[in-house]
Short mmCIF file of C-alpha atoms in Angstrom, two decimals:
data_model
loop_
_atom_site.label_atom_id
_atom_site.label_comp_id
_atom_site.label_asym_id
_atom_site.label_seq_id
_atom_site.Cartn_x
_atom_site.Cartn_y
_atom_site.Cartn_z
CA UNK A 1 52.22 81.85 112.96
CA UNK A 2 50.11 84.89 112.04
CA UNK A 3 49.19 85.63 108.44
CA UNK A 4 52.10 86.01 106.04
CA UNK A 5 52.09 88.06 102.84
CA UNK A 6 54.90 86.79 100.63
CA UNK A 7 55.91 88.00 97.17
CA UNK A 8 58.03 85.67 95.03
CA UNK A 9 60.19 87.72 92.67
CA UNK A 10 63.06 87.28 90.24
CA UNK A 11 63.99 87.37 86.57
CA UNK A 12 61.82 85.91 83.85
CA UNK A 13 62.61 82.21 83.62
CA UNK A 14 63.97 81.80 87.14
CA UNK A 15 61.01 79.68 88.29
CA UNK A 16 58.79 82.10 90.22
CA UNK A 17 55.48 80.46 89.30
CA UNK A 18 56.68 76.97 90.23
CA UNK A 19 58.18 78.10 93.54
CA UNK A 20 55.13 80.20 94.45
CA UNK A 21 52.92 77.15 93.94
CA UNK A 22 55.22 74.84 95.93
CA UNK A 23 55.51 77.44 98.69
CA UNK A 24 51.73 77.82 98.95
CA UNK A 25 51.33 74.04 99.12
CA UNK A 26 54.01 73.76 101.82
CA UNK A 27 52.47 76.51 103.94
CA UNK A 28 49.10 74.78 103.66
CA UNK A 29 50.65 71.50 104.82
CA UNK A 30 51.98 73.21 107.94
CA UNK A 31 48.34 73.56 108.92
CA UNK A 32 48.62 76.84 110.79
CA UNK A 33 46.40 78.72 108.35
CA UNK A 34 44.85 78.47 104.93
CA UNK A 35 46.81 79.79 101.96
CA UNK A 36 45.73 81.95 99.03
CA UNK A 37 47.93 81.78 95.91
CA UNK A 38 47.72 84.72 93.54
CA UNK A 39 49.83 86.62 91.03
CA UNK A 40 50.29 89.73 88.92
CA UNK A 41 49.02 90.79 86.48
CA UNK A 42 45.89 89.48 88.17
CA UNK A 43 43.27 87.09 86.83
CA UNK A 44 40.75 89.94 86.75
CA UNK A 45 39.55 91.34 83.40
CA UNK A 46 42.01 94.23 83.80
CA UNK A 47 44.91 91.92 84.57
CA UNK A 48 44.12 89.63 81.66
CA UNK A 49 43.84 92.63 79.34
CA UNK A 50 47.33 93.70 80.45
CA UNK A 51 48.72 90.25 79.67
CA UNK A 52 47.26 90.42 76.17
CA UNK A 53 48.20 94.06 75.49
CA UNK A 54 51.82 94.22 76.70
CA UNK A 55 52.98 94.57 73.10
CA UNK A 56 50.63 97.55 72.64
CA UNK A 57 51.05 99.38 75.96
CA UNK A 58 54.48 100.87 76.64
CA UNK A 59 56.25 102.98 79.24
CA UNK A 60 54.07 105.18 81.42
CA UNK A 61 50.77 103.80 80.08
CA UNK A 62 51.74 100.23 80.98
CA UNK A 63 53.20 101.24 84.35
CA UNK A 64 50.02 103.10 85.35
CA UNK A 65 47.79 100.26 84.19
CA UNK A 66 49.83 97.76 86.20
CA UNK A 67 49.66 100.04 89.25
CA UNK A 68 45.87 100.19 88.90
CA UNK A 69 45.69 96.40 88.64
CA UNK A 70 47.88 96.14 91.75
CA UNK A 71 45.72 98.60 93.70
CA UNK A 72 42.64 96.52 92.95
CA UNK A 73 44.58 93.35 93.78
CA UNK A 74 45.50 94.69 97.21
CA UNK A 75 42.07 96.10 98.04
CA UNK A 76 39.84 93.32 96.73
CA UNK A 77 41.95 90.18 97.12
CA UNK A 78 45.08 90.45 99.27
CA UNK A 79 43.82 92.44 102.27
CA UNK A 80 40.52 90.52 102.55
CA UNK A 81 42.40 87.18 102.56
CA UNK A 82 44.87 88.40 105.18
CA UNK A 83 41.97 89.71 107.28
CA UNK A 84 40.43 86.23 107.06
CA UNK A 85 43.61 84.80 108.61
CA UNK A 86 45.04 83.30 105.43
CA UNK A 87 48.61 83.39 104.23
CA UNK A 88 48.92 85.07 100.82
CA UNK A 89 51.61 84.12 98.29
CA UNK A 90 51.87 86.22 95.14
CA UNK A 91 53.81 85.41 91.98
CA UNK A 92 55.18 88.92 91.21
CA UNK A 93 54.47 92.16 93.03
CA UNK A 94 56.07 95.62 93.29
CA UNK A 95 59.66 94.57 92.57
CA UNK A 96 58.59 93.28 89.16
CA UNK A 97 57.42 96.78 88.26
CA UNK A 98 60.64 98.30 89.61
CA UNK A 99 62.51 96.06 87.16
CA UNK A 100 60.35 95.57 84.08
CA UNK A 101 59.18 99.17 83.81
CA UNK A 102 62.82 100.28 83.95
CA UNK A 103 63.51 97.97 81.01
CA UNK A 104 60.55 99.76 79.39
CA UNK A 105 62.24 103.14 79.76
CA UNK A 106 61.05 104.60 83.08
CA UNK A 107 63.27 105.54 86.00
CA UNK A 108 62.94 103.95 89.41
CA UNK A 109 61.65 107.10 91.10
CA UNK A 110 58.75 107.45 88.67
CA UNK A 111 57.79 103.79 88.98
CA UNK A 112 57.86 104.00 92.78
CA UNK A 113 55.66 107.10 92.70
CA UNK A 114 52.92 104.95 91.14
CA UNK A 115 53.36 102.20 93.75
CA UNK A 116 54.34 103.92 97.00
CA UNK A 117 50.87 103.28 98.51
CA UNK A 118 51.22 99.50 98.38
CA UNK A 119 50.95 97.06 101.26
CA UNK A 120 54.50 95.90 102.12
CA UNK A 121 55.24 92.23 101.61
CA UNK A 122 57.99 89.87 102.67
CA UNK A 123 59.84 89.58 99.35
CA UNK A 124 61.72 86.45 98.31
CA UNK A 125 64.06 87.04 95.37
CA UNK A 126 65.00 83.94 93.39
CA UNK A 127 68.35 83.92 91.61
CA UNK A 128 70.06 81.42 89.29
CA UNK A 129 72.94 81.43 86.84
CA UNK A 130 72.13 83.55 83.78
CA UNK A 131 72.84 80.66 81.41
CA UNK A 132 70.31 78.45 83.20
CA UNK A 133 67.68 81.18 82.94
CA UNK A 134 68.53 81.81 79.28
CA UNK A 135 68.09 78.11 78.47
CA UNK A 136 64.65 78.08 80.09
CA UNK A 137 63.56 81.16 78.19
CA UNK A 138 64.78 79.65 74.91
CA UNK A 139 62.49 76.67 75.52
CA UNK A 140 59.39 78.86 75.65
CA UNK A 141 57.28 78.88 72.48
CA UNK A 142 57.05 82.68 72.52
CA UNK A 143 58.62 85.50 74.51
CA UNK A 144 56.90 88.72 75.53
CA UNK A 145 58.09 92.15 74.42
CA UNK A 146 59.75 92.82 77.78
CA UNK A 147 61.36 89.37 77.91
CA UNK A 148 62.92 90.11 74.53
CA UNK A 149 64.00 93.60 75.62
CA UNK A 150 65.77 92.39 78.76
CA UNK A 151 68.30 89.68 79.56
CA UNK A 152 68.95 87.47 82.59
CA UNK A 153 72.01 89.53 83.50
CA UNK A 154 70.15 92.83 83.21
CA UNK A 155 67.15 91.61 85.18
CA UNK A 156 69.32 90.17 87.96
CA UNK A 157 71.12 93.51 88.28
CA UNK A 158 67.87 95.50 88.28
CA UNK A 159 66.28 93.20 90.87
CA UNK A 160 69.24 93.88 93.16
CA UNK A 161 68.67 97.61 92.69
CA UNK A 162 64.96 97.12 93.40
CA UNK A 163 65.86 95.24 96.58
CA UNK A 164 68.13 98.08 97.67
CA UNK A 165 65.27 100.54 97.13
CA UNK A 166 62.76 98.43 99.06
CA UNK A 167 65.33 97.98 101.84
CA UNK A 168 65.27 101.76 102.25
CA UNK A 169 61.48 101.46 102.62
CA UNK A 170 62.11 98.89 105.41
CA UNK A 171 60.58 95.92 103.60
CA UNK A 172 61.57 92.43 104.74
CA UNK A 173 63.50 90.73 101.95
CA UNK A 174 65.45 87.54 101.32
CA UNK A 175 67.54 86.25 98.42
CA UNK A 176 67.50 82.53 97.61
CA UNK A 177 69.99 81.14 95.10
CA UNK A 178 68.21 78.29 93.31
CA UNK A 179 71.10 76.90 91.27
CA UNK A 180 71.11 73.11 91.37
CA UNK A 181 68.26 72.93 93.89
CA UNK A 182 64.94 71.16 93.48
CA UNK A 183 61.78 73.21 94.05
CA UNK A 184 61.34 71.37 97.35
CA UNK A 185 64.81 72.41 98.52
CA UNK A 186 64.19 76.00 97.47
CA UNK A 187 60.93 76.09 99.42
CA UNK A 188 62.57 74.53 102.48
CA UNK A 189 65.12 77.34 102.36
CA UNK A 190 62.36 79.96 102.09
CA UNK A 191 60.42 78.48 105.01
CA UNK A 192 63.54 78.69 107.15
CA UNK A 193 63.79 82.42 106.43
CA UNK A 194 60.20 83.38 107.26
CA UNK A 195 59.38 84.95 110.63
CA UNK A 196 57.54 82.62 112.97
CA UNK A 197 55.21 85.42 114.06
CA UNK A 198 54.30 86.76 110.62
CA UNK A 199 55.54 89.94 108.93
#
C-alpha cells in the first residue's frame, strides 16, 4: 500500500477526532507504513491562534486565516510526511471550510476560491442521527461560536453539498454511517473502503 492521505470529516459532535485517532492506530498496526496523525486548525502558533480567536474573527477574515493555516499545513507537514512514505490522517480539512464558512455567511464559490490550490485527499465523511450528535454537543462544557450558529441537521446537509462539490473536482470520497457502531467497527468499515494502492 503506497502512502494514503485521508481526511476525516463530518458535523461537530459526530466523532471525527476519535475516529481519526483509531484510524491512525489501525493503519499503523497494518505495518505497511508509518502514520502521521494531524488536524486543522493546526497545532502551529497560527492554528492555535485561530482556535482561540474564532469568536473574534468572522466571515472572510476567518476563512482566509484558515486557508493560510491549511497552506502551511500542506507545505510544511502533510507533503513532507507523504514524501517520507508515511500515511497521513487529518481530523478536518477542506470540507470543514466548505461547511463552517458557509454557516459563517460565505458562499461555496468564495470559500473554494481560497482553497482550490490544496492537495486532494481521500475524504471520509462520518454521519450519525442528528439527535445523537445533539446529545454529544450538549455534554460539552462550552460550544464555539460556529457550533452554536449551526445544527446537526444543517451541517449534515452542508457536508453533502461539500461532497457534491468535491466530487466535481474528482476527489475520492466515502460516507460512513456511524449510528450504533463502535469506533472499531467504524474504522473497519473505513479500511475496507480505502484503495489498496494508495490514492
